Coordinates of C-alpha atoms in Angstrom, one line a residue:
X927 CA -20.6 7.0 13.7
X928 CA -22.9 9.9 14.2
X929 CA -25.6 10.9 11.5
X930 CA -25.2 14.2 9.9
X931 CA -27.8 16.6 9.7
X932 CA -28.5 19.7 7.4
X933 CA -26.9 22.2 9.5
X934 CA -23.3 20.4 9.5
X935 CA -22.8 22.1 6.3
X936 CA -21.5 25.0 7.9
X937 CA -17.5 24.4 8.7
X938 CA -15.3 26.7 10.4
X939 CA -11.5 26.5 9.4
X940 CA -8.9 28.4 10.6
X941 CA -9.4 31.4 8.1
X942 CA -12.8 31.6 8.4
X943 CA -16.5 30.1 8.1
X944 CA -17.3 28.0 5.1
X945 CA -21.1 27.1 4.1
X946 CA -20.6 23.9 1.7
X947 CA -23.2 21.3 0.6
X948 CA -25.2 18.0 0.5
X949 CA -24.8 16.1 -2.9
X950 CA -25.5 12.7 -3.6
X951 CA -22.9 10.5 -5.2
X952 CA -23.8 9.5 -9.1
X953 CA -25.4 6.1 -8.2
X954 CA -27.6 7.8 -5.9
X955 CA -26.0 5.1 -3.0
X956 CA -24.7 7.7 -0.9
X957 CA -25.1 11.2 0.7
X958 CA -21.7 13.3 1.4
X959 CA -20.4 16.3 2.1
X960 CA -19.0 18.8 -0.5
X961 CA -16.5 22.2 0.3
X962 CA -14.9 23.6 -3.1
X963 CA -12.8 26.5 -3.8
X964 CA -11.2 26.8 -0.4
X965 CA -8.3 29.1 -0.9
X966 CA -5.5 27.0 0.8
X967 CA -2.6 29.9 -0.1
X968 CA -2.5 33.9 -1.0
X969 CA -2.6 34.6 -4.5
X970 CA 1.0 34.0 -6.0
X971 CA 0.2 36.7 -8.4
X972 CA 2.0 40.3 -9.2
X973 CA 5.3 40.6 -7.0
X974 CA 4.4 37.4 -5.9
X975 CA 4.4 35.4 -9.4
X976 CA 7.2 32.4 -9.5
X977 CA 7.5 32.7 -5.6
X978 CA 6.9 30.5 -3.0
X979 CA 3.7 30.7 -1.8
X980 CA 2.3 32.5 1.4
X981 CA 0.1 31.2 4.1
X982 CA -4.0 31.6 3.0
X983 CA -5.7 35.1 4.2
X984 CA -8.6 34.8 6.5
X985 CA -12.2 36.7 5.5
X986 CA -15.3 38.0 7.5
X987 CA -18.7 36.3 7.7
X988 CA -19.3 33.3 5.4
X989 CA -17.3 32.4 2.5
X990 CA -19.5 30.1 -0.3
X991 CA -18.0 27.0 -0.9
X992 CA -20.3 25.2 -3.3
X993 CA -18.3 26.2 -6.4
X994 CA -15.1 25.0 -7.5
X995 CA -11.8 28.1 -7.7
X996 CA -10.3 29.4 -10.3
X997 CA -8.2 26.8 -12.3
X998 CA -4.7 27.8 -12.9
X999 CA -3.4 29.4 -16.4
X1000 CA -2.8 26.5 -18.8
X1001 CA -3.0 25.0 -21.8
X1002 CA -4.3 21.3 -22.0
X1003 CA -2.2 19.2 -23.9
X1004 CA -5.0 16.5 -24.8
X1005 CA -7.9 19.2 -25.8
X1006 CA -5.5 21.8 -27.0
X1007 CA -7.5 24.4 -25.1
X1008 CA -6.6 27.7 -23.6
X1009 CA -7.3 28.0 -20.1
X1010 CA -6.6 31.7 -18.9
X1011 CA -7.9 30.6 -15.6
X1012 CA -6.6 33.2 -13.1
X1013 CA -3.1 33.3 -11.4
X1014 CA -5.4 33.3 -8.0
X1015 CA -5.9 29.5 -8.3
X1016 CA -4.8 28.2 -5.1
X1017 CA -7.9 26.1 -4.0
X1018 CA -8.8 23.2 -2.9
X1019 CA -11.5 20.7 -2.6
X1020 CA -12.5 18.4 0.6
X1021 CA -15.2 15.8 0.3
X1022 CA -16.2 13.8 3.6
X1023 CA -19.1 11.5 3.9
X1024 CA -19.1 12.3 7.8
X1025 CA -18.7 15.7 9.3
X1026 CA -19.0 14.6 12.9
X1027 CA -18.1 11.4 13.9
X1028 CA -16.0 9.8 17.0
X1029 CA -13.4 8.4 14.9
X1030 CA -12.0 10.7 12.5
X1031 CA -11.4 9.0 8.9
X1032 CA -8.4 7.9 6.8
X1033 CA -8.0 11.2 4.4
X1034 CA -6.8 10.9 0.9
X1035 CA -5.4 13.8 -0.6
X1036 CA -5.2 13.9 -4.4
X1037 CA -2.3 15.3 -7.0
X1038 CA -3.2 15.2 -10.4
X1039 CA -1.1 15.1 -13.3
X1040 CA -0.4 16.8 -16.3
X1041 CA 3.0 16.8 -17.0
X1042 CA 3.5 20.3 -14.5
X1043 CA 1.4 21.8 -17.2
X1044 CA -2.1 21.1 -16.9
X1045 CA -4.9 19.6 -14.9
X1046 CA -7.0 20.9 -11.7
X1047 CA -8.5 19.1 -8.8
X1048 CA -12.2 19.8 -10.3
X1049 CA -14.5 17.2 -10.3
X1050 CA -14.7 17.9 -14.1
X1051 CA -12.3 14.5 -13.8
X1052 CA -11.8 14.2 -10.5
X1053 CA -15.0 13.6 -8.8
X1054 CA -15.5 11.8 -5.5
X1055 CA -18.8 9.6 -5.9
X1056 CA -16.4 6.5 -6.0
X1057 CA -14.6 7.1 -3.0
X1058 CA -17.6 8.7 -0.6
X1059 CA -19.1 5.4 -1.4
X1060 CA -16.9 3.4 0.4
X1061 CA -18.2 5.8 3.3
X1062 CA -14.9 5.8 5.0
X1063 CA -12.6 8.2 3.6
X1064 CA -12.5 12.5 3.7
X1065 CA -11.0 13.0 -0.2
X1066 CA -9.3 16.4 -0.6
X1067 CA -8.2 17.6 -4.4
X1068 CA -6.2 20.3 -5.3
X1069 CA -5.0 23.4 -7.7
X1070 CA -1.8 23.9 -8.0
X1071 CA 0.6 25.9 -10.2
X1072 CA 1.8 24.8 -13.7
X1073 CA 4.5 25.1 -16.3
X1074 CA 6.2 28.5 -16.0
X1075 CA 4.4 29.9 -13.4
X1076 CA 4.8 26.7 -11.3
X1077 CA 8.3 25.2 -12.6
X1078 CA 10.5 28.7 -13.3
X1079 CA 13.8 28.2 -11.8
X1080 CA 16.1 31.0 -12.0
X1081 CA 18.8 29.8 -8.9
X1082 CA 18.2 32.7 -7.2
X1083 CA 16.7 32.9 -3.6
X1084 CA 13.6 34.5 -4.8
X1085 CA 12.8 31.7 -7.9
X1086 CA 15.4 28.6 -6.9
X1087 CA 12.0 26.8 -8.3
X1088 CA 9.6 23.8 -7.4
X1089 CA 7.0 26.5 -6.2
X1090 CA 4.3 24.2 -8.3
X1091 CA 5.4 21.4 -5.2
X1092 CA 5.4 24.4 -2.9
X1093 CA 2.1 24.8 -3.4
X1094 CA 1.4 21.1 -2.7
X1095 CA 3.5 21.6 0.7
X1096 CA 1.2 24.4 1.6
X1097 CA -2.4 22.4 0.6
X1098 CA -0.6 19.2 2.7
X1099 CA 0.1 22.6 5.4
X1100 CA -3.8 23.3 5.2
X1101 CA -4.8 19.9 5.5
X1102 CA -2.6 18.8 8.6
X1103 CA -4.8 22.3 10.7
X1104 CA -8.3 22.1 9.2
X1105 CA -9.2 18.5 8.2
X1106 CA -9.9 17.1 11.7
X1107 CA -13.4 20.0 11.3
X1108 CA -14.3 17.6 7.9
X1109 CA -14.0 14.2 9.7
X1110 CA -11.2 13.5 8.7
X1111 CA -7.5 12.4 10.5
X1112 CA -4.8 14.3 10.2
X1113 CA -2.3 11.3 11.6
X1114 CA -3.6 9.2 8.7
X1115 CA -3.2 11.1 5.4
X1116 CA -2.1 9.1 2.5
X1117 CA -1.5 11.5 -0.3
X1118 CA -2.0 10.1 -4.7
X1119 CA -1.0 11.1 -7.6
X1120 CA -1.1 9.9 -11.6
X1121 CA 1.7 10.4 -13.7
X1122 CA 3.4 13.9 -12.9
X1123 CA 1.3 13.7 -9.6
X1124 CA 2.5 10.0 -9.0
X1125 CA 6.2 11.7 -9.2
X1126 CA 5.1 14.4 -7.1
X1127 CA 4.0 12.0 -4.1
X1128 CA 7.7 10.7 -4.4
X1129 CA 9.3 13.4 -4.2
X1130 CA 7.8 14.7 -1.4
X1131 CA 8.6 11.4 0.1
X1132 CA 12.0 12.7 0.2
X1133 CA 11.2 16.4 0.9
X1134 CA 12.3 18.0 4.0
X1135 CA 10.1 20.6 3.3
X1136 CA 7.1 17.8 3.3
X1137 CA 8.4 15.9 6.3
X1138 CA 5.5 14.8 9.0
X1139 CA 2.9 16.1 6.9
X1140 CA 1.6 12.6 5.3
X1141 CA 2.0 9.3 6.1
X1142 CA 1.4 7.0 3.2
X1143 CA 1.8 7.8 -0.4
X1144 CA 0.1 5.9 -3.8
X1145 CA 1.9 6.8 -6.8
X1146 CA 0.1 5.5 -10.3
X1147 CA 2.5 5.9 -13.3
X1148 CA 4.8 7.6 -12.4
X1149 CA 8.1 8.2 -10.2
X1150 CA 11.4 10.3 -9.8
X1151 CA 13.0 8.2 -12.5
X1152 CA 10.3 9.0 -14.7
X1153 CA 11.4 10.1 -18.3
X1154 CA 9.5 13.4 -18.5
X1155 CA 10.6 14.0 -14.8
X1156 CA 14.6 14.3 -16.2
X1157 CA 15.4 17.8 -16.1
X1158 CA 18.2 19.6 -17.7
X1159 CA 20.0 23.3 -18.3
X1160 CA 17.0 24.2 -16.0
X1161 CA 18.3 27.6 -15.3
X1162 CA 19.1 28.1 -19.4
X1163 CA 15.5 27.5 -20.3
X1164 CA 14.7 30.5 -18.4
X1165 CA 16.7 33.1 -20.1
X1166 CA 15.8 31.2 -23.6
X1167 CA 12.0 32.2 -22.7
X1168 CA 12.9 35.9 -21.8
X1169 CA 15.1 35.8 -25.1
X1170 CA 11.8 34.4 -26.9
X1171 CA 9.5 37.4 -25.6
X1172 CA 12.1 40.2 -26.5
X1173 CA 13.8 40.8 -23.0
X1174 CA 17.5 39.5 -23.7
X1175 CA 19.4 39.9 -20.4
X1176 CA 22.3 37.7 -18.0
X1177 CA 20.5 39.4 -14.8
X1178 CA 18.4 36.7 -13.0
X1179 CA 16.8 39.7 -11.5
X1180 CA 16.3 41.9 -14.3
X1181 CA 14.8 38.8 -16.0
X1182 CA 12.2 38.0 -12.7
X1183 CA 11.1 41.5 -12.9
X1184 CA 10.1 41.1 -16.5
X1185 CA 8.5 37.5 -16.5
X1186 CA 6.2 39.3 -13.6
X1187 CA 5.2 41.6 -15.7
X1188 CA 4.4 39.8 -18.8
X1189 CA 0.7 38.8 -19.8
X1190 CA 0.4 35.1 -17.9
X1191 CA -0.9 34.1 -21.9
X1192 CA 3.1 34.3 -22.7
X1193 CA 3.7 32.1 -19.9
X1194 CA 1.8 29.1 -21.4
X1195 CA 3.1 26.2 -23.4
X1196 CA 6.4 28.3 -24.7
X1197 CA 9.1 26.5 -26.5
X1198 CA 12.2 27.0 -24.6
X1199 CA 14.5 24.0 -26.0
X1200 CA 17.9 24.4 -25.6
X1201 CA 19.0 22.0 -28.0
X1202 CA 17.6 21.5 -31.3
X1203 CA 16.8 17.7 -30.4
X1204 CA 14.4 18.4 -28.1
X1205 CA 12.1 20.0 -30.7
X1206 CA 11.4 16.4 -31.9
X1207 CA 12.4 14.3 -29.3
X1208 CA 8.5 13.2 -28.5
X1209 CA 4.9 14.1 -28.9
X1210 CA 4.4 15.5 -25.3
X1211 CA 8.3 17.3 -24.9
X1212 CA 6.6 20.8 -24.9
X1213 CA 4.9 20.0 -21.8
X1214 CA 8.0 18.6 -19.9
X1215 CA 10.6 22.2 -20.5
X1216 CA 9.5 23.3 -16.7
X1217 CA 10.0 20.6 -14.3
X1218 CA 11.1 20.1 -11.2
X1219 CA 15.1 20.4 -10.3
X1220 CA 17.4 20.2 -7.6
X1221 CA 17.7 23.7 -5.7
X1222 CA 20.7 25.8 -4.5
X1223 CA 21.0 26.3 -1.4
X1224 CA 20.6 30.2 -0.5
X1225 CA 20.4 29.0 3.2
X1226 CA 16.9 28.9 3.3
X1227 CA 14.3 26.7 5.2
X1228 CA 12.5 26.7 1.7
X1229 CA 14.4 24.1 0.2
X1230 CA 11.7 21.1 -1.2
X1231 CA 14.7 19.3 -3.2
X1232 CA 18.3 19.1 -2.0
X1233 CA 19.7 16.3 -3.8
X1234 CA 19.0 13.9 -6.5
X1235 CA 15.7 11.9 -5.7
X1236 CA 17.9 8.8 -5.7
X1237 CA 20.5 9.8 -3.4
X1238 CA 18.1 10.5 -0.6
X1239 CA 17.0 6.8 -1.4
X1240 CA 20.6 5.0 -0.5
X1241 CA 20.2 8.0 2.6
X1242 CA 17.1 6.0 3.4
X1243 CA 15.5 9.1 3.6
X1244 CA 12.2 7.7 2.2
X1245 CA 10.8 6.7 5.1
X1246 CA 6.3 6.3 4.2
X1247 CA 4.9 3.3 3.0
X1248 CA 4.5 3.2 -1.0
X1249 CA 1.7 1.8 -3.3
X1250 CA 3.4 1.5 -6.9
X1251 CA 1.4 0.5 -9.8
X1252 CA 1.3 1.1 -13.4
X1253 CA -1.2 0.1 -16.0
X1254 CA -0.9 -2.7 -18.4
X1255 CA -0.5 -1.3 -21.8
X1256 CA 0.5 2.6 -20.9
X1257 CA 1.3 3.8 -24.4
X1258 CA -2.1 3.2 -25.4
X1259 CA -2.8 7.1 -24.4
X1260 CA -0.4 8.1 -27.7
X1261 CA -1.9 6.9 -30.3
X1262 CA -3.6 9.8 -31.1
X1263 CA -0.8 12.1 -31.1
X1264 CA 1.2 9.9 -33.7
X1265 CA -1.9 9.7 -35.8
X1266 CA -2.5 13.5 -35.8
X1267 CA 1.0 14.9 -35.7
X1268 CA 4.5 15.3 -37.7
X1269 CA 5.7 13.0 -34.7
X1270 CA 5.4 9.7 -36.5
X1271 CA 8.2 11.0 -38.9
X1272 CA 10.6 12.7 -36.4
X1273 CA 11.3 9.0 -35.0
X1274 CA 11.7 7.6 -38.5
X1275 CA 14.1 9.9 -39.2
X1276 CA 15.6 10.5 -35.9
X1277 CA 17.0 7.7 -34.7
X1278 CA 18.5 9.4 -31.4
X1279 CA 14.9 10.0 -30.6
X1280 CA 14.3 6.2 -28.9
X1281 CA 17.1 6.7 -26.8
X1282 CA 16.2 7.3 -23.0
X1283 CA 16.2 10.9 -22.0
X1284 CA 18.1 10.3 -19.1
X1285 CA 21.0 9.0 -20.9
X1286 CA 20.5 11.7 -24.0
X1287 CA 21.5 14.1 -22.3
X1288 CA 24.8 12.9 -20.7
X1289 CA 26.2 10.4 -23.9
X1290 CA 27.3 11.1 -27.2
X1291 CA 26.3 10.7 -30.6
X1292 CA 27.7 8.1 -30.8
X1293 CA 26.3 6.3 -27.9
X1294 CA 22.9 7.3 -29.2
X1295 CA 23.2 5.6 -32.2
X1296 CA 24.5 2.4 -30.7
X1297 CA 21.6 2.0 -28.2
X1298 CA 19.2 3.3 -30.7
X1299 CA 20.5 0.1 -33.0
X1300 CA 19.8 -2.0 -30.0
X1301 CA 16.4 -0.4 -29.2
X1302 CA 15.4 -1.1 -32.6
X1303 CA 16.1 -4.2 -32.9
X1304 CA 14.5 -5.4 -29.3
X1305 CA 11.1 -4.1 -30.8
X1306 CA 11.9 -4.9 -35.0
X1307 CA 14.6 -7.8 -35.0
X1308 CA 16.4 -5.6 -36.8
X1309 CA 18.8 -2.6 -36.0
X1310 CA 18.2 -1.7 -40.4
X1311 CA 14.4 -0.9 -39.4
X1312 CA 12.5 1.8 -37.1
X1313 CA 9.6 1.2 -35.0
X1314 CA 6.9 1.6 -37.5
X1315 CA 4.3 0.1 -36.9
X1316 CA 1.5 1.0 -33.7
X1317 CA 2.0 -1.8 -32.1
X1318 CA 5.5 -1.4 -31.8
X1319 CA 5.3 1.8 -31.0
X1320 CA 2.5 1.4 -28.0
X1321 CA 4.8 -1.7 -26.4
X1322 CA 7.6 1.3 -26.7
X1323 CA 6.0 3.5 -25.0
X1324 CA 4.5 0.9 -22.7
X1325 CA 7.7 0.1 -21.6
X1326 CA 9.3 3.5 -21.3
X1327 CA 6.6 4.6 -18.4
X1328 CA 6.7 1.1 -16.8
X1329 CA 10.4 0.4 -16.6
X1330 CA 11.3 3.3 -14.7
X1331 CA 8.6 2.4 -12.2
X1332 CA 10.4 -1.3 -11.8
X1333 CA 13.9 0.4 -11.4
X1334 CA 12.7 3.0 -8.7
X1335 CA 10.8 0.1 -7.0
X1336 CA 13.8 -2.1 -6.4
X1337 CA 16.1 1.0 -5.6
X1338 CA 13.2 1.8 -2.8
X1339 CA 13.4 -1.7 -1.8
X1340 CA 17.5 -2.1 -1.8
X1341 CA 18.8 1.4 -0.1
X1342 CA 15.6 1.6 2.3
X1343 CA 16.1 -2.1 3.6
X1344 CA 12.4 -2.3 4.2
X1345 CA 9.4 -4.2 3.1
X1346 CA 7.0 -1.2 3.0
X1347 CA 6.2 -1.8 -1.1
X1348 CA 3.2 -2.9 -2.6
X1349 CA 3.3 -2.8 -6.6
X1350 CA 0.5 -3.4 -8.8
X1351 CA -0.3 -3.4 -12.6
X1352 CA -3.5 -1.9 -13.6
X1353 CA -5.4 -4.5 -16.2
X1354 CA -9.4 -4.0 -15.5
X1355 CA -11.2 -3.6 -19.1
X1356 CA -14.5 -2.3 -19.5
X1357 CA -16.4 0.5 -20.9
X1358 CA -14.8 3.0 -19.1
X1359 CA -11.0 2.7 -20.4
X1360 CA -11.8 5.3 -23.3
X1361 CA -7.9 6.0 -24.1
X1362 CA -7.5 2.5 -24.5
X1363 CA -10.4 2.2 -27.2
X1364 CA -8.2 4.0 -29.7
X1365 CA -6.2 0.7 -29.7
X1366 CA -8.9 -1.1 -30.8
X1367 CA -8.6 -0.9 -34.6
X1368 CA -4.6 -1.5 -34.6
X1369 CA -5.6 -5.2 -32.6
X1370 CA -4.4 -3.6 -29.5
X1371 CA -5.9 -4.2 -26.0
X1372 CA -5.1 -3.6 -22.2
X1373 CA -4.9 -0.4 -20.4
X1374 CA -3.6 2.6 -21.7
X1375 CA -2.1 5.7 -19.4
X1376 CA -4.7 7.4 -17.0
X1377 CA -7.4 5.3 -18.0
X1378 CA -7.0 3.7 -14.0
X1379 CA -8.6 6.8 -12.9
X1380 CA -11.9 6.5 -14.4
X1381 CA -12.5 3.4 -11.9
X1382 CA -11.3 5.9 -9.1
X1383 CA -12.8 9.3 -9.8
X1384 CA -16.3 9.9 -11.4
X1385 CA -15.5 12.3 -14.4
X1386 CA -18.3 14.6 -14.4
X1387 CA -17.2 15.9 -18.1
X1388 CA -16.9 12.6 -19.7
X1389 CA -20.2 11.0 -17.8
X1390 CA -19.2 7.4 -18.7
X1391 CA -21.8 4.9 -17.9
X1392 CA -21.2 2.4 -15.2
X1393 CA -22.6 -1.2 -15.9
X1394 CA -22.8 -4.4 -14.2
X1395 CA -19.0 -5.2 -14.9
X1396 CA -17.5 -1.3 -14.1
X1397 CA -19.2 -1.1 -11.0
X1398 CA -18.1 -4.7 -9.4
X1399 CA -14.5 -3.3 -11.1
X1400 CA -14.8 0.2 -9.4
X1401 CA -15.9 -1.7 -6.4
X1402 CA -12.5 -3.6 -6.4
X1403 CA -10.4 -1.0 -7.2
X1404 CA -11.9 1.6 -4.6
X1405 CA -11.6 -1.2 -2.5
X1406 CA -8.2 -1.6 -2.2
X1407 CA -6.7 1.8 -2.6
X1408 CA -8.9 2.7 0.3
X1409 CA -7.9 -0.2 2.8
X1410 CA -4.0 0.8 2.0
X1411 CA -5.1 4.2 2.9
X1412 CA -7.0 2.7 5.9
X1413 CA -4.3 0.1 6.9
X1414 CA -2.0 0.8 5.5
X1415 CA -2.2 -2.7 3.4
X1416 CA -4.4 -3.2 0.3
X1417 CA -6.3 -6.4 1.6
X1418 CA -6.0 -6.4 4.9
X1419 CA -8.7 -9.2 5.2
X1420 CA -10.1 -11.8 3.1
X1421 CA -12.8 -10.3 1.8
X1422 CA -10.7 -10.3 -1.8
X1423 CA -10.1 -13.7 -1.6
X1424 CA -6.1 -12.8 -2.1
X1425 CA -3.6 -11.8 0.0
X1426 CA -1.7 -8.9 -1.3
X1427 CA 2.0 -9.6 -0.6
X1428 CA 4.5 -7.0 -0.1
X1429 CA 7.5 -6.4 -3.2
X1430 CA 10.4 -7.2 -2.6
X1431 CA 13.9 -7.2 -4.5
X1432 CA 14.3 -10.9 -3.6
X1433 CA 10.2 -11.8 -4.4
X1434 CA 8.9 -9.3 -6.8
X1435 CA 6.0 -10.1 -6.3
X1436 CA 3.0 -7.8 -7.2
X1437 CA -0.9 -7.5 -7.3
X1438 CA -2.5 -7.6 -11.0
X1439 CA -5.9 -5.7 -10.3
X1440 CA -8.0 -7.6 -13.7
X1441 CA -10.9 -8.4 -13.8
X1442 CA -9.8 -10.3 -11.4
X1443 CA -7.3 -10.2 -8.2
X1444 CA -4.3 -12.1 -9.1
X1445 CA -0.9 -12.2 -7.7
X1446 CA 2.3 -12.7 -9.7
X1447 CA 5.9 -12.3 -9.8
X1448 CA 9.2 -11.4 -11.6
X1449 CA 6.8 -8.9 -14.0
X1450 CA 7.8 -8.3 -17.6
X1451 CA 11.2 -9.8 -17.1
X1452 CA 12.4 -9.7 -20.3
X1453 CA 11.8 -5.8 -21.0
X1454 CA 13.3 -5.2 -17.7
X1455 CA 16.3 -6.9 -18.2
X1456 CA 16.8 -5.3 -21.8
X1457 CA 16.2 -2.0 -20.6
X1458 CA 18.2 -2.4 -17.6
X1459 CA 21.2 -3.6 -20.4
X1460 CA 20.4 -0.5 -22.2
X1461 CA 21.5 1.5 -18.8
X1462 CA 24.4 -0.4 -18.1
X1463 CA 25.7 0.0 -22.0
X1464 CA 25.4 3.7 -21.1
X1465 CA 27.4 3.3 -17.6
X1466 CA 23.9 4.8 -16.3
X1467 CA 24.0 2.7 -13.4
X1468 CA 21.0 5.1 -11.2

């Protein structure tokens, strides 16, 4: 591998010149590379809001990279912050510890989550000190956009929707011409995601549109069957949000020519429920109204989804190996929205509430109330009492991210007839698992959701310290997600000391990334086979 030197920092892509910098990773161990706010797409804004995107304009002499793009309108969920951003936000970030080198490196492109609502690929939360210190990986993050502007659907040519995933396509797009110039490989790209960005990796698993343009894919809490991935009455939603702003109109065009000329502010967090349910169904529905759906086909070659996510898995469509994992006590992360909200006493009094979105949406009342009764008394004893009390509610939530993860593995590893699964559950506790803290005081412990990516990413706005246990934890888990990248296996070697076995439907077995590396099988076998009675009650059998 060849040393770099001070002048590699100027980069020439296919649009143009880019002058990043030198930085030096947060423990001071290594020295990388660092290009930010490359525009990977044309500004989606104007005539150009809602639609697909368009390939990335070139410019004349040399284009700064050392600061990060605009972020994409939003409003966070977690900080309840505005974030007007700008509707030019189609940028992304590469970070290579090698420019020039003889053997171009593994790349690991990063999705972030968010719910389709918020997030960016700034090193705010997503910095790459962690993973340039393994020395053998190019990281690239990305913008993309979000809620309305990303999720619209309108089943028209213009705005069938997904353009959110579009804009993924088009970074992956970028990536595939340009990344060889970073040191980077673009025949081994592995692309991750958390949560909404975990489904997103899936689903482009089984994209046409996404097709040769990655190779591996790492998906952390979350996937197709997700809960807040279920759409429904997609379409409706849209003409409910003109309705809310004062446009009332049954012409999809009429209606795209108005939402393009609305202030983006109106765009942001709008409440677009079609049934009254959904107002109090959970703490984070507002963020799941624009999602992504199914498309029509207008015979178009734009088409990211053409079928149900599971079809294309008994197709045997889903043809990349998969790293599935999920952290060990997930609905940790909500304890401060039951604390701080009215949502505590929408699921005492609603009991149709606990049922599973999925199946909300297609059963009747009275199916809701029978699987609520058996819901509540799985977690109470007793089908007479609600889920009162935090603990309860944190193993409810727990097991409402995790069991869907379980049920996409073993459809993966059933219709695909191959062994190309890992699965892992996330249970390293140290300083850095902040979310989890908050379970602290209830007698709760383990890992709550997103709290896995503080031993992946260096969050510059949090700056949480790294100790002697953190770092020999970050060490561990940077270790494996890059060999899978690498190898395409997690522990390749014995340098572990465990041998991570591949799932199976037959094995189940899975890696539990602790304190320690541990293998086990058959996980959580009890929730899984109540939940996967709750499905069958409902005739839900996908």
């Amino acid at each position: 591998m060849q040393q770099n030197h001070a002048e590699d920092v100027i980069v020439r892509v296919e649009q143009g010149v880019l002058r990043g910098e030198q930085k030096m990773t947060v423990t001071g161990d290594t020295v990388y590379y660092s290009f930010k706010g490359i525009p990977y797409a044309a500004p989606p804004s104007g005539r150009w809001r809602f639609m697909s995107p368009r390939p990335p304009l070139s410019w004349i002499g040399v284009r700064n990279a050392t600061e990060h793009g605009n972020v994409c309108p939003q409003i966070d969920a977690f900080r309840n912050m505005l974030y007007v951003g700008s509707e030019d936000c189609l940028f992304l970030n590469v970070y290579s510890p090698c420019i020039h080198t003889e053997s171009p490196l593994a790349v690991m492109v990063y999705i972030h989550g968010g719910g389709y609502a918020f997030g960016s690929g700034n090193d705010d939360y997503y910095g790459p000190d962690f993973l340039m210190n393994s020395k053998n990986v190019v990281v690239v993050t990305m913008n993309y956009r979000l809620d309305t502007l990303g999720f619209l659907c309108l089943d028209i040519k213009e705005v069938p929707g997904n353009a959110g995933l579009k804009d993924q396509v088009a970074a992956l797009k970028w990536v595939q011409a340009n990344i060889i110039k970073f040191g980077g490989d673009p025949k081994k790209v592995t692309i991750i995601g958390e949560s909404a960005g975990a489904v997103s990796c899936a689903l482009h698993a089984v994209s046409p549109m996404s097709r040769g343009l990655f190779h591996q894919i790492i998906a952390m809490s979350g996937v197709p069957l997700s809960e807040f991935n279920t759409e429904f009455e997609q379409t409706r939603r849209a003409y409910i949000l003109g309705y809310n702003l004062g446009f009332n109109t049954t012409n999809p065009k009429e209606l795209l020519r108005y939402l393009q000329s609305v202030p983006v502010r109106q765009l942001l967090n709008t409440n677009t429920s079609v049934i009254a349910a959904e107002n109090y169904m959970d703490f984070m529905m507002k963020t799941y109204y624009f999602i992504p759906v199914v498309e029509k086909d207008f015979y178009q070659k734009q088409l990211f989804l053409i079928e149900p996510p599971v079809f294309s898995l008994k197709k045997g469509q889903h043809k990349v190996k998969s790293l599935l994992g999920y952290t060990s006590k997930e609905g940790l992360f909500g304890i401060s929205f039951f604390q701080n909200g009215p949502t505590f006493e929408n699921y005492k009094n609603h009991p149709e509430v606990w049922v599973p979105r999925s199946i909300f949406y297609k059963s009747t009342p009275q199916m809701h109330i029978k699987l609520a009764d058996l819901i509540k008394i799985f977690y109470t004893g007793s089908r007479l009492r609600t889920l009162v009390t935090m603990q309860q509610i944190v193993n409810y939530f727990t097991d409402v991210f995790t069991y869907p993860i379980f049920r996409y593995a073993r459809r993966l590893s059933n219709f695909n007839r191959n062994d190309n699964i890992y699965m892992y559950e996330f249970a390293s506790i140290s300083n850095r698992n902040i979310l989890s803290q908050q379970g602290i005081r209830f007698g709760l412990t383990g890992v709550g959701h997103t709290d896995e990516l503080q031993y992946l990413f260096h969050a510059n706005a949090l700056n949480l310290p790294i100790d002697e246990i953190s770092s020999q934890l970050i060490k561990q888990f940077i270790t494996l997600m890059t060999n899978f990248a690498i190898f395409g296996d997690p522990t390749p070697d014995s340098s572990l000391g465990v041998t991570w076995p591949k799932y199976t439907n037959q094995t189940e077995k899975y890696a539990v990334i602790g304190n320690n590396l541990t293998i086990a099988a058959y996980p959580r076998a009890t929730m899984i086979n109540f939940w996967k009675n709750i499905f069958y009650v409902a005739d839900e059998k996908f």
